[in-house]
Amino acid sequence: MPHPIMDTKPGETRLLLGNEAIVRGALEAGIDCVTCYPGTPSSEAPDTFYRIKHAAPESAAYHFEYSPNEKVALEVGGGASLAGALTLVTMKHVGVNVAADPLCTIAYVGSPGGLVLLSADDPGCHSSQNEQDNRYYGRLAGLPVFEPATAQECKDMTKEALLFSRRTGRPVLLRTTTRVNHIRGPVTFGERLEPASSADAKPFVKNPSKYVPIPAFARRMRLELLDHLAAVAGESEQSPWIAEHGEGDVAVIATGISRAYLNDALETTGLAGRVRVLELGLTYPLPEKRIAALMGEVKRLLVLEEGEPVLERELRELSRRAGLGTEVVGKMNGVGDDFTHVGGIGLPRFGEYETSIAANALQKLVDPSFEPSEPVSAGKAEGELPMRPPNLCAGCSHRSLYYAVRQQFGDNAIYSSDIGCYTLGILPPLSAADFLFCMGSSIPGGCGMARFDKRPVLAFIGDSTFFHSGITGLINAVFNKHEVLVVVLDNRTTAMTGHQPHPGVDATLGGPNESMVDIEAVCRAIGVQNVRKVNPNKLNSSMAALEELSALPGVKVLIAEEPCVLYARRAMKKKTAMAAEVSEQGPAVEYCLETLACPAFFREDGAVDVDPVQCSGCMVCAQITKEREDTGAIKARKKG
Amino acid sequence: MEKARIFLTGVGGQGTLTATNLLAQTALEQGIPVTSGEIHGMAQRGGVVVSTVLLGGLLSPKIGLGEADILIGFEPLETYRALEFLAPGGIVVSSTEAVPPVSVSLGKAEYPDITTIEHAIRNAASRAIMLPARTLGKKAGAVQSGNIALLAAMLAADVLPFGVDALKATIERNLNPKIAGVNLEAADLGAEAALASNA
């Protein structure tokens, strides 16, 4: 059955997620190649390409791959583009750090087939370890930056950015933020162009002076890149991605999702039409002439941009350079969102904007004596409410392994964690994450810790993360003779971002993974002498393996392998015949609830019970109560 | 209501995003400009999922404190937590059936008294519709369809430019026939419950 994104006819309108609209835009542009590493908020973009490809391969003529990490994704994309393929590479903001090395040089070498890098930023850290503003990467590497704000623009701008890149032969940054990736709105479909590589072949013609950045060539490439940026700046003066409206002696310049907040704020404040507005879609390099002309006609200019004052700095500088007296106001006027600070206009440098933030700043712009009032809510909850943090699922094998680790080491070891579901082991009572830097950091971070702390150090890493950048850290650990117990929490999929495949999985949508890379074999090949593999749901065997490995010197690896319960249920169609049942209340059951903290457990009228709907039948709780001598038992019972 | 900001909140795994999508789709099929958004933190089960549907030409997918015209809560504690997003004069539609967080099961935190929650909701809202969504879903044939019962209850309140019939038409057009029946039944049960709760 064809995918709705392929099935809908040009001219028809469909409700699409921002990420899905990006996919449609790429298809309309005639995309040839898509590479990625999944990461919220970008994940649905590659996932949609993946599903379309496998739903109707005959109409999806593009190459798609999940790469082990973002650097690899961009490097494959760079090569494809040199061969003439129209290419999209997708990742979340922090992934661009991983890909930064090739990025800054692909900008020199160029991308004749066209190359767009989607960077999905996450202001507010909804699902990320930081909220870095990747518009800086556009400036750092020298990439024109497109920033959509609606679902329709996600589609149109992706198409435009790809065609723009193919026309100029250089990479482009498509920068979104969480709210844009996860916006859902009507999108009117356009015609699909033929795959670019067949409609207009651009075969690779050897020319080392053009494509090999040895220093002598790189210096020239640098100048050509600067020329390119100057040409784009000239072009951007007439860009269709600039919208101007309104009148008055004050103006607002807005980019990205701030444009949506501005739109609604103009309405709620009644200022629509009474303020001059310039909305930027192509946000780097800037159309300086057009902006300077606008600045010359107003007294004050407000800059609306989430995150860092990237645009604001440039506009302040432009105002000075153009000899204009225009006062530029933005988040550099005050400290954080502090309205009471001298000159503060209420624009935070952290987190997300929203309509009220834009509305307050607008009103302050128009009337400097304006003081914002607190938002009025109809009601508010009394007192502290119990929190509901995301949790390891009922039956998650990470929980079983963490339980075994805590039995063995308790608080007497240091737990180096990594990026994935298993980071959620941070919550008590498991408390299995003491520090974390970034994806792939647990092994090297743990090694550094172990050099200077006498306690045992355990490094937890998932299977997808192992392939992402765990391997290099492990190689370093072996080579530099570190002391670390590495636990690979192998749940056979990239679980956190939605069950995407990685090089080690058994199967993909395309069928069995015939070239599966075996983690155990990799560890041994690297030179790890002591590698054990256990089923984490068998507590005794994981405890025995942990005990044995912890007594050994050097680098040790324990592979805890058991498929993610959700993946097993949804993709592998595994049915669980059994569910746990409290057969006898007592201290052992209480102990199990308190130390395992499985979300299938609940307490009703003082008694502990297990929700059979949530229970996945892992029976770890039964093993725990069986081991305890105090009374109380949990037993398996047939489901149904 | 020409423009409306609808705030939806629930627990991961309840299907709140499916319901959000259906509501937005219904608006689109009725020719009403719609923007919708979702935040599901880390894509895990059991955390809070918040989503929005904005009708009538609003572009911002985010709803601030005191801005929601309608608050739909798929779980009472989450309705209570989100109450500060409700605008004065706003409407609340909420399930009355609790999904206790792990901290509550562990005895580390206490789930607020359900009558306290109901009281606070009724105090805040100009109109409050409370129904046992999960039970209605089960009655219709699937626990998950309780979400559709809640949507239908909201539409039965007659505050949007379209009603339960529009939702049902969207369900028929968009859902797999295998599950459409259950959801149509859930819509009817939700609408009935809303009328009874208004009486």
mmCIF file of N, CA and C in Angstrom, chain B residues 41-131:
data_model
loop_
_atom_site.group_PDB
_atom_site.id
_atom_site.type_symbol
_atom_site.label_atom_id
_atom_site.label_comp_id
_atom_site.label_asym_id
_atom_site.label_seq_id
_atom_site.Cartn_x
_atom_site.Cartn_y
_atom_site.Cartn_z
ATOM 1 N N GLY B 41 8.331 14.987 25.148
ATOM 2 C CA GLY B 41 9.565 14.854 25.900
ATOM 3 C C GLY B 41 10.429 13.763 25.344
ATOM 4 N N MET B 42 10.886 12.896 26.186
ATOM 5 C CA MET B 42 11.642 11.761 25.703
ATOM 6 C C MET B 42 10.596 10.731 25.285
ATOM 7 N N ALA B 43 10.814 10.149 24.130
ATOM 8 C CA ALA B 43 9.771 9.316 23.511
ATOM 9 C C ALA B 43 9.535 8.038 24.297
ATOM 10 N N GLN B 44 9.221 8.178 25.546
ATOM 11 C CA GLN B 44 9.046 7.004 26.392
ATOM 12 C C GLN B 44 7.637 6.902 26.926
ATOM 13 N N ARG B 45 7.292 5.732 27.331
ATOM 14 C CA ARG B 45 5.989 5.538 27.945
ATOM 15 C C ARG B 45 5.971 6.109 29.353
ATOM 16 N N GLY B 46 4.794 6.517 29.741
ATOM 17 C CA GLY B 46 4.603 6.845 31.149
ATOM 18 C C GLY B 46 4.885 8.287 31.520
ATOM 19 N N GLY B 47 5.486 9.072 30.619
ATOM 20 C CA GLY B 47 5.687 10.489 30.907
ATOM 21 C C GLY B 47 4.460 11.281 30.483
ATOM 22 N N VAL B 48 4.501 12.579 30.732
ATOM 23 C CA VAL B 48 3.369 13.424 30.359
ATOM 24 C C VAL B 48 3.476 13.773 28.875
ATOM 25 N N VAL B 49 2.354 13.714 28.184
ATOM 26 C CA VAL B 49 2.317 14.124 26.784
ATOM 27 C C VAL B 49 1.376 15.315 26.678
ATOM 28 N N VAL B 50 1.878 16.381 26.089
ATOM 29 C CA VAL B 50 1.063 17.582 25.947
ATOM 30 C C VAL B 50 0.951 17.908 24.462
ATOM 31 N N SER B 51 -0.261 18.202 24.025
ATOM 32 C CA SER B 51 -0.417 18.579 22.626
ATOM 33 C C SER B 51 -1.427 19.712 22.517
ATOM 34 N N THR B 52 -1.457 20.327 21.348
ATOM 35 C CA THR B 52 -2.332 21.481 21.172
ATOM 36 C C THR B 52 -3.035 21.426 19.825
ATOM 37 N N VAL B 53 -4.230 21.986 19.779
ATOM 38 C CA VAL B 53 -4.925 22.189 18.502
ATOM 39 C C VAL B 53 -5.418 23.634 18.523
ATOM 40 N N LEU B 54 -5.061 24.404 17.481
ATOM 41 C CA LEU B 54 -5.455 25.810 17.436
ATOM 42 C C LEU B 54 -6.277 26.049 16.193
ATOM 43 N N LEU B 55 -7.465 26.585 16.399
ATOM 44 C CA LEU B 55 -8.386 26.754 15.287
ATOM 45 C C LEU B 55 -8.594 28.219 14.950
ATOM 46 N N GLY B 56 -8.834 28.495 13.677
ATOM 47 C CA GLY B 56 -9.237 29.842 13.269
ATOM 48 C C GLY B 56 -8.117 30.752 12.825
ATOM 49 N N GLY B 57 -6.971 30.189 12.459
ATOM 50 C CA GLY B 57 -5.922 31.027 11.880
ATOM 51 C C GLY B 57 -4.784 31.359 12.818
ATOM 52 N N LEU B 58 -4.778 30.799 14.023
ATOM 53 C CA LEU B 58 -3.640 30.996 14.925
ATOM 54 C C LEU B 58 -2.471 30.177 14.390
ATOM 55 N N LEU B 59 -1.262 30.728 14.472
ATOM 56 C CA LEU B 59 -0.103 30.020 13.910
ATOM 57 C C LEU B 59 0.791 29.386 14.970
ATOM 58 N N SER B 60 0.747 29.942 16.190
ATOM 59 C CA SER B 60 1.623 29.412 17.234
ATOM 60 C C SER B 60 1.117 28.062 17.721
ATOM 61 N N PRO B 61 1.983 27.039 17.693
ATOM 62 C CA PRO B 61 1.541 25.736 18.181
ATOM 63 C C PRO B 61 1.617 25.630 19.703
ATOM 64 N N LYS B 62 2.073 26.680 20.352
ATOM 65 C CA LYS B 62 2.268 26.609 21.799
ATOM 66 C C LYS B 62 1.184 27.407 22.506
ATOM 67 N N ILE B 63 0.713 26.881 23.629
ATOM 68 C CA ILE B 63 -0.298 27.590 24.416
ATOM 69 C C ILE B 63 0.321 27.975 25.752
ATOM 70 N N GLY B 64 0.230 29.253 26.088
ATOM 71 C CA GLY B 64 0.824 29.731 27.342
ATOM 72 C C GLY B 64 -0.144 29.633 28.509
ATOM 73 N N LEU B 65 0.344 30.008 29.697
ATOM 74 C CA LEU B 65 -0.490 29.992 30.900
ATOM 75 C C LEU B 65 -1.726 30.870 30.675
ATOM 76 N N GLY B 66 -2.874 30.360 31.063
ATOM 77 C CA GLY B 66 -4.107 31.138 30.981
ATOM 78 C C GLY B 66 -4.596 31.399 29.572
ATOM 79 N N GLU B 67 -4.114 30.624 28.598
ATOM 80 C CA GLU B 67 -4.498 30.889 27.205
ATOM 81 C C GLU B 67 -5.457 29.871 26.598
ATOM 82 N N ALA B 68 -5.644 28.723 27.251
ATOM 83 C CA ALA B 68 -6.439 27.662 26.620
ATOM 84 C C ALA B 68 -7.933 27.912 26.788
ATOM 85 N N ASP B 69 -8.653 27.887 25.676
ATOM 86 C CA ASP B 69 -10.106 28.020 25.747
ATOM 87 C C ASP B 69 -10.726 26.704 26.188
ATOM 88 N N ILE B 70 -10.082 25.618 25.769
ATOM 89 C CA ILE B 70 -10.584 24.296 26.126
ATOM 90 C C ILE B 70 -9.406 23.457 26.611
ATOM 91 N N LEU B 71 -9.617 22.774 27.724
ATOM 92 C CA LEU B 71 -8.597 21.863 28.253
ATOM 93 C C LEU B 71 -9.167 20.453 28.244
ATOM 94 N N ILE B 72 -8.506 19.562 27.511
ATOM 95 C CA ILE B 72 -8.950 18.168 27.486
ATOM 96 C C ILE B 72 -7.908 17.333 28.217
ATOM 97 N N GLY B 73 -8.322 16.695 29.310
ATOM 98 C CA GLY B 73 -7.386 15.909 30.106
ATOM 99 C C GLY B 73 -7.731 14.430 30.026
ATOM 100 N N PHE B 74 -6.763 13.651 29.603
ATOM 101 C CA PHE B 74 -7.014 12.213 29.452
ATOM 102 C C PHE B 74 -6.784 11.468 30.767
ATOM 103 N N GLU B 75 -6.329 12.223 31.789
ATOM 104 C CA GLU B 75 -6.051 11.627 33.098
ATOM 105 C C GLU B 75 -6.236 12.758 34.108
ATOM 106 N N PRO B 76 -6.984 12.497 35.216
ATOM 107 C CA PRO B 76 -7.364 13.622 36.089
ATOM 108 C C PRO B 76 -6.198 14.396 36.715
ATOM 109 N N LEU B 77 -5.136 13.688 37.149
ATOM 110 C CA LEU B 77 -3.995 14.408 37.737
ATOM 111 C C LEU B 77 -3.375 15.344 36.701
ATOM 112 N N GLU B 78 -3.318 14.878 35.447
ATOM 113 C CA GLU B 78 -2.729 15.721 34.390
ATOM 114 C C GLU B 78 -3.649 16.886 34.044
ATOM 115 N N THR B 79 -4.966 16.685 34.130
ATOM 116 C CA THR B 79 -5.903 17.794 33.933
ATOM 117 C C THR B 79 -5.642 18.851 34.999
ATOM 118 N N TYR B 80 -5.489 18.348 36.232
ATOM 119 C CA TYR B 80 -5.274 19.228 37.380
ATOM 120 C C TYR B 80 -3.966 20.007 37.206
ATOM 121 N N ARG B 81 -2.920 19.299 36.798
ATOM 122 C CA ARG B 81 -1.613 19.926 36.618
ATOM 123 C C ARG B 81 -1.684 21.026 35.549
ATOM 124 N N ALA B 82 -2.495 20.784 34.533
ATOM 125 C CA ALA B 82 -2.552 21.718 33.396
ATOM 126 C C ALA B 82 -3.566 22.833 33.597
ATOM 127 N N LEU B 83 -4.235 22.821 34.752
ATOM 128 C CA LEU B 83 -5.330 23.781 34.977
ATOM 129 C C LEU B 83 -4.888 25.229 34.796
ATOM 130 N N GLU B 84 -3.609 25.504 35.098
ATOM 131 C CA GLU B 84 -3.138 26.893 34.994
ATOM 132 C C GLU B 84 -3.025 27.365 33.537
ATOM 133 N N PHE B 85 -3.168 26.435 32.603
ATOM 134 C CA PHE B 85 -3.164 26.841 31.188
ATOM 135 C C PHE B 85 -4.548 27.302 30.736
ATOM 136 N N LEU B 86 -5.558 27.017 31.572
ATOM 137 C CA LEU B 86 -6.938 27.341 31.195
ATOM 138 C C LEU B 86 -7.198 28.847 31.322
ATOM 139 N N ALA B 87 -7.814 29.385 30.276
ATOM 140 C CA ALA B 87 -8.176 30.803 30.301
ATOM 141 C C ALA B 87 -9.411 30.985 31.176
ATOM 142 N N PRO B 88 -9.540 32.164 31.805
ATOM 143 C CA PRO B 88 -10.772 32.433 32.546
ATOM 144 C C PRO B 88 -11.962 32.243 31.615
ATOM 145 N N GLY B 89 -12.977 31.550 32.090
ATOM 146 C CA GLY B 89 -14.139 31.286 31.257
ATOM 147 C C GLY B 89 -13.976 30.068 30.369
ATOM 148 N N GLY B 90 -12.852 29.383 30.488
ATOM 149 C CA GLY B 90 -12.588 28.223 29.640
ATOM 150 C C GLY B 90 -13.360 26.979 30.058
ATOM 151 N N ILE B 91 -13.290 25.990 29.176
ATOM 152 C CA ILE B 91 -14.047 24.748 29.367
ATOM 153 C C ILE B 91 -13.087 23.590 29.616
ATOM 154 N N VAL B 92 -13.469 22.696 30.533
ATOM 155 C CA VAL B 92 -12.634 21.517 30.790
ATOM 156 C C VAL B 92 -13.406 20.245 30.490
ATOM 157 N N VAL B 93 -12.772 19.354 29.783
ATOM 158 C CA VAL B 93 -13.316 18.018 29.584
ATOM 159 C C VAL B 93 -12.252 17.052 30.088
ATOM 160 N N SER B 94 -12.614 16.238 31.073
ATOM 161 C CA SER B 94 -11.576 15.391 31.656
ATOM 162 C C SER B 94 -12.059 13.992 31.986
ATOM 163 N N SER B 95 -11.147 13.068 31.884
ATOM 164 C CA SER B 95 -11.427 11.736 32.384
ATOM 165 C C SER B 95 -11.344 11.778 33.902
ATOM 166 N N THR B 96 -12.088 10.912 34.543
ATOM 167 C CA THR B 96 -12.075 10.859 36.012
ATOM 168 C C THR B 96 -11.265 9.672 36.506
ATOM 169 N N GLU B 97 -10.697 8.899 35.562
ATOM 170 C CA GLU B 97 -10.038 7.662 35.972
ATOM 171 C C GLU B 97 -8.516 7.834 36.040
ATOM 172 N N ALA B 98 -7.977 7.587 37.232
ATOM 173 C CA ALA B 98 -6.572 7.874 37.504
ATOM 174 C C ALA B 98 -5.636 6.825 36.924
ATOM 175 N N VAL B 99 -4.475 7.301 36.456
ATOM 176 C CA VAL B 99 -3.339 6.432 36.141
ATOM 177 C C VAL B 99 -2.236 6.885 37.093
ATOM 178 N N PRO B 100 -2.047 6.179 38.210
ATOM 179 C CA PRO B 100 -1.089 6.689 39.200
ATOM 180 C C PRO B 100 0.340 6.653 38.700
ATOM 181 N N PRO B 101 1.110 7.735 38.936
ATOM 182 C CA PRO B 101 2.536 7.714 38.581
ATOM 183 C C PRO B 101 3.284 6.730 39.489
ATOM 184 N N VAL B 102 4.471 6.302 39.044
ATOM 185 C CA VAL B 102 5.236 5.311 39.797
ATOM 186 C C VAL B 102 5.522 5.784 41.225
ATOM 187 N N SER B 103 5.809 7.081 41.364
ATOM 188 C CA SER B 103 6.124 7.597 42.703
ATOM 189 C C SER B 103 4.958 7.348 43.666
ATOM 190 N N VAL B 104 3.741 7.369 43.136
ATOM 191 C CA VAL B 104 2.564 7.107 43.972
ATOM 192 C C VAL B 104 2.496 5.618 44.320
ATOM 193 N N SER B 105 2.734 4.756 43.321
ATOM 194 C CA SER B 105 2.719 3.312 43.570
ATOM 195 C C SER B 105 3.770 2.942 44.612
ATOM 196 N N LEU B 106 4.895 3.677 44.564
ATOM 197 C CA LEU B 106 5.982 3.385 45.496
ATOM 198 C C LEU B 106 5.700 3.937 46.890
ATOM 199 N N GLY B 107 4.638 4.731 47.003
ATOM 200 C CA GLY B 107 4.320 5.322 48.292
ATOM 201 C C GLY B 107 5.180 6.535 48.610
ATOM 202 N N LYS B 108 5.901 7.065 47.599
ATOM 203 C CA LYS B 108 6.776 8.224 47.824
ATOM 204 C C LYS B 108 6.014 9.537 47.626
ATOM 205 N N ALA B 109 4.905 9.456 46.950
ATOM 206 C CA ALA B 109 4.100 10.656 46.729
ATOM 207 C C ALA B 109 2.635 10.254 46.836
ATOM 208 N N GLU B 110 1.810 11.259 47.058
ATOM 209 C CA GLU B 110 0.397 10.942 47.214
ATOM 210 C C GLU B 110 -0.398 11.494 46.036
ATOM 211 N N TYR B 111 -1.285 10.683 45.510
ATOM 212 C CA TYR B 111 -2.157 11.144 44.434
ATOM 213 C C TYR B 111 -3.213 12.039 45.069
ATOM 214 N N PRO B 112 -3.405 13.251 44.533
ATOM 215 C CA PRO B 112 -4.381 14.130 45.160
ATOM 216 C C PRO B 112 -5.778 13.483 45.163
ATOM 217 N N ASP B 113 -6.534 13.838 46.175
ATOM 218 C CA ASP B 113 -7.886 13.315 46.309
ATOM 219 C C ASP B 113 -8.700 13.670 45.055
ATOM 220 N N ILE B 114 -9.380 12.693 44.513
ATOM 221 C CA ILE B 114 -10.079 12.909 43.239
ATOM 222 C C ILE B 114 -11.207 13.948 43.396
ATOM 223 N N THR B 115 -11.814 14.019 44.594
ATOM 224 C CA THR B 115 -12.871 15.027 44.768
ATOM 225 C C THR B 115 -12.264 16.437 44.828
ATOM 226 N N THR B 116 -11.021 16.531 45.361
ATOM 227 C CA THR B 116 -10.314 17.831 45.359
ATOM 228 C C THR B 116 -10.077 18.275 43.922
ATOM 229 N N ILE B 117 -9.632 17.324 43.099
ATOM 230 C CA ILE B 117 -9.371 17.639 41.693
ATOM 231 C C ILE B 117 -10.655 18.091 41.008
ATOM 232 N N GLU B 118 -11.711 17.318 41.203
ATOM 233 C CA GLU B 118 -12.995 17.646 40.550
ATOM 234 C C GLU B 118 -13.487 19.024 40.978
ATOM 235 N N HIS B 119 -13.331 19.281 42.261
ATOM 236 C CA HIS B 119 -13.786 20.553 42.816
ATOM 237 C C HIS B 119 -13.008 21.717 42.179
ATOM 238 N N ALA B 120 -11.690 21.551 42.103
ATOM 239 C CA ALA B 120 -10.835 22.604 41.531
ATOM 240 C C ALA B 120 -11.197 22.840 40.066
ATOM 241 N N ILE B 121 -11.455 21.751 39.357
ATOM 242 C CA ILE B 121 -11.797 21.873 37.937
ATOM 243 C C ILE B 121 -13.129 22.610 37.779
ATOM 244 N N ARG B 122 -14.110 22.196 38.573
ATOM 245 C CA ARG B 122 -15.435 22.830 38.450
ATOM 246 C C ARG B 122 -15.374 24.306 38.851
ATOM 247 N N ASN B 123 -14.522 24.616 39.818
ATOM 248 C CA ASN B 123 -14.351 26.002 40.250
ATOM 249 C C ASN B 123 -13.744 26.865 39.164
ATOM 250 N N ALA B 124 -12.784 26.271 38.456
ATOM 251 C CA ALA B 124 -12.032 27.051 37.469
ATOM 252 C C ALA B 124 -12.790 27.193 36.162
ATOM 253 N N ALA B 125 -13.467 26.154 35.758
ATOM 254 C CA ALA B 125 -14.048 26.122 34.418
ATOM 255 C C ALA B 125 -15.434 26.750 34.391
ATOM 256 N N SER B 126 -15.757 27.361 33.256
ATOM 257 C CA SER B 126 -17.118 27.864 33.101
ATOM 258 C C SER B 126 -18.046 26.675 32.863
ATOM 259 N N ARG B 127 -17.449 25.598 32.389
ATOM 260 C CA ARG B 127 -18.226 24.398 32.142
ATOM 261 C C ARG B 127 -17.256 23.224 32.274
ATOM 262 N N ALA B 128 -17.624 22.231 33.047
ATOM 263 C CA ALA B 128 -16.741 21.079 33.227
ATOM 264 C C ALA B 128 -17.483 19.794 32.904
ATOM 265 N N ILE B 129 -16.898 19.011 32.046
ATOM 266 C CA ILE B 129 -17.497 17.728 31.694
ATOM 267 C C ILE B 129 -16.539 16.637 32.140
ATOM 268 N N MET B 130 -16.972 15.828 33.100
ATOM 269 C CA MET B 130 -16.098 14.794 33.642
ATOM 270 C C MET B 130 -16.699 13.435 33.326
ATOM 271 N N LEU B 131 -15.906 12.575 32.765
ATOM 272 C CA LEU B 131 -16.436 11.249 32.454
ATOM 273 C C LEU B 131 -15.372 10.165 32.577
#
